[in-house]
Short mmCIF file of C-alpha atoms in Angstrom, two decimals:
data_model
loop_
_atom_site.label_atom_id
_atom_site.label_comp_id
_atom_site.label_asym_id
_atom_site.label_seq_id
_atom_site.Cartn_x
_atom_site.Cartn_y
_atom_site.Cartn_z
CA ASP A 12 -157.79 85.29 -18.27
CA ALA A 13 -157.24 88.17 -20.69
CA GLY A 14 -154.73 86.25 -22.78
CA VAL A 15 -151.39 87.63 -23.93
CA ILE A 16 -151.49 91.41 -24.03
CA GLN A 17 -149.33 93.47 -26.37
CA SER A 18 -148.92 97.20 -26.70
CA PRO A 19 -149.02 99.25 -28.74
CA ARG A 20 -151.17 97.55 -31.36
CA HIS A 21 -149.89 99.87 -34.08
CA GLU A 22 -146.72 101.93 -34.24
CA VAL A 23 -145.59 104.31 -36.97
CA THR A 24 -142.18 105.85 -36.56
CA GLU A 25 -139.40 107.41 -38.54
CA MET A 26 -136.12 105.74 -39.37
CA GLY A 27 -133.59 106.19 -36.61
CA GLN A 28 -136.10 106.40 -33.79
CA GLU A 29 -136.20 104.00 -30.85
CA VAL A 30 -139.15 101.63 -30.73
CA THR A 31 -140.26 99.70 -27.64
CA LEU A 32 -142.80 96.90 -27.86
CA ARG A 33 -144.39 95.50 -24.73
CA CYS A 34 -145.85 92.17 -23.75
CA LYS A 35 -147.70 90.78 -20.76
CA PRO A 36 -147.85 86.97 -20.84
CA ILE A 37 -150.65 84.84 -19.47
CA SER A 38 -150.42 84.60 -15.70
CA GLY A 39 -148.66 81.42 -14.62
CA HIS A 40 -146.89 80.87 -17.92
CA ASN A 41 -143.15 80.41 -17.53
CA SER A 42 -142.06 80.78 -21.15
CA LEU A 43 -142.29 83.84 -23.37
CA PHE A 44 -141.51 84.11 -27.08
CA TRP A 45 -141.04 87.06 -29.44
CA TYR A 46 -141.77 86.48 -33.15
CA ARG A 47 -141.66 88.64 -36.26
CA GLN A 48 -143.93 88.09 -39.25
CA THR A 49 -143.33 89.47 -42.74
CA MET A 50 -144.64 88.54 -46.14
CA MET A 51 -141.18 87.63 -47.36
CA ARG A 52 -139.92 85.55 -44.43
CA GLY A 53 -143.10 84.37 -42.75
CA LEU A 54 -143.09 83.89 -38.98
CA GLU A 55 -139.67 83.84 -37.33
CA LEU A 56 -138.67 83.36 -33.71
CA LEU A 57 -136.52 86.22 -32.46
CA ILE A 58 -135.89 85.26 -28.85
CA TYR A 59 -137.49 83.30 -26.05
CA PHE A 60 -137.30 83.36 -22.25
CA ASN A 61 -137.85 80.63 -19.72
CA ASN A 62 -138.40 81.72 -16.13
CA ASN A 63 -137.38 85.26 -17.14
CA VAL A 64 -134.01 84.10 -18.48
CA PRO A 65 -133.17 84.44 -22.18
CA ILE A 66 -132.59 80.94 -23.53
CA ASP A 67 -132.07 81.46 -27.25
CA ASP A 68 -131.60 84.81 -28.97
CA SER A 69 -130.12 83.42 -32.17
CA GLY A 70 -133.04 84.80 -34.14
CA MET A 71 -132.40 88.40 -33.14
CA PRO A 72 -131.38 90.02 -36.43
CA GLU A 73 -128.66 92.32 -35.18
CA ASP A 74 -127.42 94.44 -32.32
CA ARG A 75 -130.13 97.00 -32.91
CA PHE A 76 -132.59 94.55 -31.36
CA SER A 77 -132.70 93.82 -27.64
CA ALA A 78 -135.21 92.11 -25.36
CA LYS A 79 -135.68 92.04 -21.63
CA MET A 80 -137.91 90.25 -19.18
CA PRO A 81 -137.49 91.92 -15.79
CA ASN A 82 -140.23 89.84 -14.17
CA ALA A 83 -142.67 87.06 -14.93
CA SER A 84 -145.42 89.40 -16.09
CA PHE A 85 -143.64 91.78 -18.44
CA SER A 86 -141.27 91.78 -21.39
CA THR A 87 -140.02 94.38 -23.85
CA LEU A 88 -138.53 94.21 -27.32
CA LYS A 89 -136.56 97.29 -28.26
CA ILE A 90 -135.25 98.40 -31.64
CA GLN A 91 -132.71 101.18 -31.63
CA PRO A 92 -132.22 102.70 -34.15
CA SER A 93 -135.15 101.51 -36.24
CA GLU A 94 -134.91 101.00 -40.01
CA PRO A 95 -137.57 100.62 -42.73
CA ARG A 96 -136.72 96.91 -43.09
CA ASP A 97 -137.86 96.39 -39.49
CA SER A 98 -141.43 97.02 -40.60
CA ALA A 99 -143.38 93.89 -39.70
CA VAL A 100 -145.90 92.48 -37.26
CA TYR A 101 -144.28 91.51 -33.97
CA PHE A 102 -145.97 88.83 -31.91
CA CYS A 103 -145.47 87.80 -28.34
CA ALA A 104 -146.50 84.34 -27.18
CA SER A 105 -146.41 82.50 -23.89
CA SER A 106 -146.71 78.93 -22.70
CA PHE A 107 -146.84 77.09 -19.41
CA ILE A 108 -143.75 75.09 -20.30
CA PRO A 109 -141.58 75.66 -23.37
CA THR A 110 -142.61 72.54 -25.27
CA GLU A 111 -146.35 72.88 -24.97
CA THR A 112 -149.03 74.97 -26.64
CA GLN A 113 -148.08 78.58 -27.22
CA TYR A 114 -150.70 81.29 -26.90
CA PHE A 115 -150.21 84.33 -29.08
CA GLY A 116 -150.99 87.97 -28.49
CA PRO A 117 -152.72 90.12 -31.14
CA GLY A 118 -149.40 91.53 -32.38
CA THR A 119 -147.90 94.97 -32.87
CA ARG A 120 -147.93 96.25 -36.42
CA LEU A 121 -144.77 98.34 -36.87
CA LEU A 122 -144.16 100.68 -39.78
CA VAL A 123 -140.82 102.45 -40.01
CA LEU A 124 -140.79 105.28 -42.55
CA LYS B 24 -131.79 72.84 -41.12
CA GLN B 25 -135.49 72.17 -40.68
CA GLU B 26 -137.72 73.41 -43.47
CA VAL B 27 -141.50 73.34 -43.24
CA THR B 28 -143.61 73.59 -46.38
CA GLN B 29 -147.37 73.83 -46.74
CA ILE B 30 -149.34 72.95 -49.82
CA PRO B 31 -151.43 74.44 -51.28
CA ALA B 32 -150.50 78.06 -50.61
CA ALA B 33 -154.10 79.11 -51.19
CA LEU B 34 -157.39 77.27 -51.45
CA SER B 35 -160.90 78.42 -52.26
CA VAL B 36 -163.82 76.01 -51.77
CA PRO B 37 -167.61 76.15 -51.51
CA GLU B 38 -169.24 75.74 -48.15
CA GLY B 39 -169.81 72.15 -47.06
CA GLU B 40 -166.77 70.61 -48.68
CA ASN B 41 -164.35 68.43 -46.78
CA LEU B 42 -160.78 69.55 -47.30
CA VAL B 43 -157.21 68.61 -46.51
CA LEU B 44 -154.29 70.91 -45.83
CA ASN B 45 -150.80 69.50 -46.10
CA CYS B 46 -147.64 70.18 -44.14
CA SER B 47 -144.25 68.60 -44.82
CA PHE B 48 -140.99 68.90 -42.92
CA THR B 49 -137.46 67.87 -43.84
CA ASP B 50 -136.15 66.68 -40.46
CA SER B 51 -138.33 63.96 -38.97
CA ALA B 52 -136.73 64.15 -35.50
CA ILE B 53 -139.46 66.36 -34.11
CA TYR B 54 -140.80 66.62 -30.57
CA ASN B 55 -144.29 67.69 -31.57
CA LEU B 56 -146.26 69.49 -34.28
CA GLN B 57 -148.83 72.21 -33.87
CA TRP B 58 -151.51 73.59 -36.17
CA PHE B 59 -152.55 77.24 -35.86
CA ARG B 60 -155.17 79.46 -37.40
CA GLN B 61 -154.53 83.13 -38.16
CA ASP B 62 -157.32 85.54 -39.03
CA PRO B 63 -156.44 88.71 -40.97
CA GLY B 64 -154.83 91.30 -38.71
CA LYS B 65 -154.96 88.98 -35.73
CA GLY B 66 -152.64 86.74 -33.78
CA LEU B 67 -152.39 82.98 -34.02
CA THR B 68 -154.85 80.61 -32.38
CA SER B 69 -153.69 77.11 -31.56
CA LEU B 70 -155.94 74.42 -33.03
CA LEU B 71 -154.26 71.10 -32.36
CA LEU B 72 -150.97 69.84 -30.95
CA ILE B 73 -149.72 66.35 -31.84
CA GLN B 74 -146.91 64.77 -29.84
CA SER B 75 -144.32 62.80 -31.80
CA SER B 76 -145.66 59.56 -30.33
CA GLN B 77 -149.20 60.25 -31.54
CA ARG B 78 -150.74 59.59 -34.92
CA GLU B 79 -153.63 62.02 -34.79
CA GLN B 80 -155.62 64.52 -32.78
CA THR B 81 -159.23 65.58 -33.18
CA SER B 82 -161.14 68.66 -32.14
CA GLY B 83 -164.67 69.07 -33.42
CA ARG B 84 -164.61 69.20 -37.21
CA LEU B 85 -160.81 69.25 -37.25
CA ASN B 86 -158.56 66.22 -37.44
CA ALA B 87 -154.80 66.41 -37.65
CA SER B 88 -152.61 63.43 -38.48
CA LEU B 89 -148.88 62.96 -38.19
CA ASP B 90 -146.58 60.62 -40.09
CA LYS B 91 -143.24 61.44 -38.58
CA SER B 92 -141.21 58.98 -40.63
CA SER B 93 -142.32 60.51 -43.91
CA GLY B 94 -142.20 64.06 -42.57
CA ARG B 95 -145.86 64.84 -43.16
CA SER B 96 -148.91 66.12 -41.35
CA THR B 97 -152.38 66.81 -42.64
CA LEU B 98 -155.19 68.93 -41.26
CA TYR B 99 -158.62 67.66 -42.26
CA ILE B 100 -161.55 70.05 -42.03
CA ALA B 101 -164.97 68.44 -42.31
CA ALA B 102 -168.03 70.23 -43.65
CA SER B 103 -166.23 73.54 -44.16
CA GLN B 104 -167.99 76.80 -43.26
CA PRO B 105 -167.35 80.44 -44.23
CA GLY B 106 -166.13 81.00 -40.67
CA ASP B 107 -163.25 78.63 -41.37
CA SER B 108 -161.76 81.18 -43.76
CA ALA B 109 -158.31 82.05 -42.44
CA THR B 110 -154.65 81.24 -42.89
CA TYR B 111 -153.61 77.89 -41.43
CA LEU B 112 -150.05 77.42 -40.23
CA CYS B 113 -148.27 74.31 -39.10
CA ALA B 114 -145.21 74.45 -36.87
CA VAL B 115 -142.77 71.77 -35.75
CA ARG B 116 -140.71 71.62 -32.60
CA HIS B 117 -137.51 69.68 -31.97
CA ASN B 118 -136.15 68.92 -28.55
CA THR B 119 -135.36 72.59 -28.20
CA ASP B 120 -138.19 74.93 -27.50
CA LYS B 121 -138.23 76.56 -30.93
CA LEU B 122 -141.21 76.35 -33.21
CA ILE B 123 -140.37 76.34 -36.91
CA PHE B 124 -143.34 77.61 -38.88
CA GLY B 125 -144.53 76.62 -42.30
CA THR B 126 -145.41 78.99 -45.08
CA GLY B 127 -149.15 78.79 -44.46
CA THR B 128 -152.27 77.93 -46.47
CA ARG B 129 -154.75 80.71 -47.05
CA LEU B 130 -158.24 79.22 -47.05
CA GLN B 131 -161.39 80.85 -48.32
CA VAL B 132 -164.74 79.13 -47.90
CA PHE B 133 -167.52 80.81 -49.84
CA PRO B 134 -171.27 80.42 -49.22
#
């Protein structure tokens, strides 16, 4: 298996632009998680899905952030409009069931100028 | 609110040393605890997962212990190697599906 796949790996954009991050979980995994990592706040859970349904989005910082999972093999995290404080590494992870080992993708490094 | 702390924040040791990384958490009502490794610019790799009913887990040179009542876990690395250099993160899970991550320990093992 190729593991969790994320794209793009790097994204540089200007403030106010829309940013879309993509994730393909490991085949057969039913749970998908979006995290954000910064030096100041460490690794934070933004939202997670179970069987394509959003279960907990309490970590989503504000209305500028949205996430979708239209099917079991694809998810997106969208930021519109982006701001410099959104600059971070965004990770996607998946697991077979929510309470077991999570497998992380390589991350998307986002820089908002 | 669960808080997870890791001590030390950074550690530098010569190759061959045995070392211990510490993780403490404020709410002992956890479902399980997981240790991860993160290499620079990379994602996280799961090392060990300990269920709340377990006391320890072992994988190769790694041994993780859990003392739920005192809110502590340790990761023991035997005979450290330069390839072990990375940031090590612990994360706890309650009955929900959320992982709460610690602050991490940055380890450097020099030849």
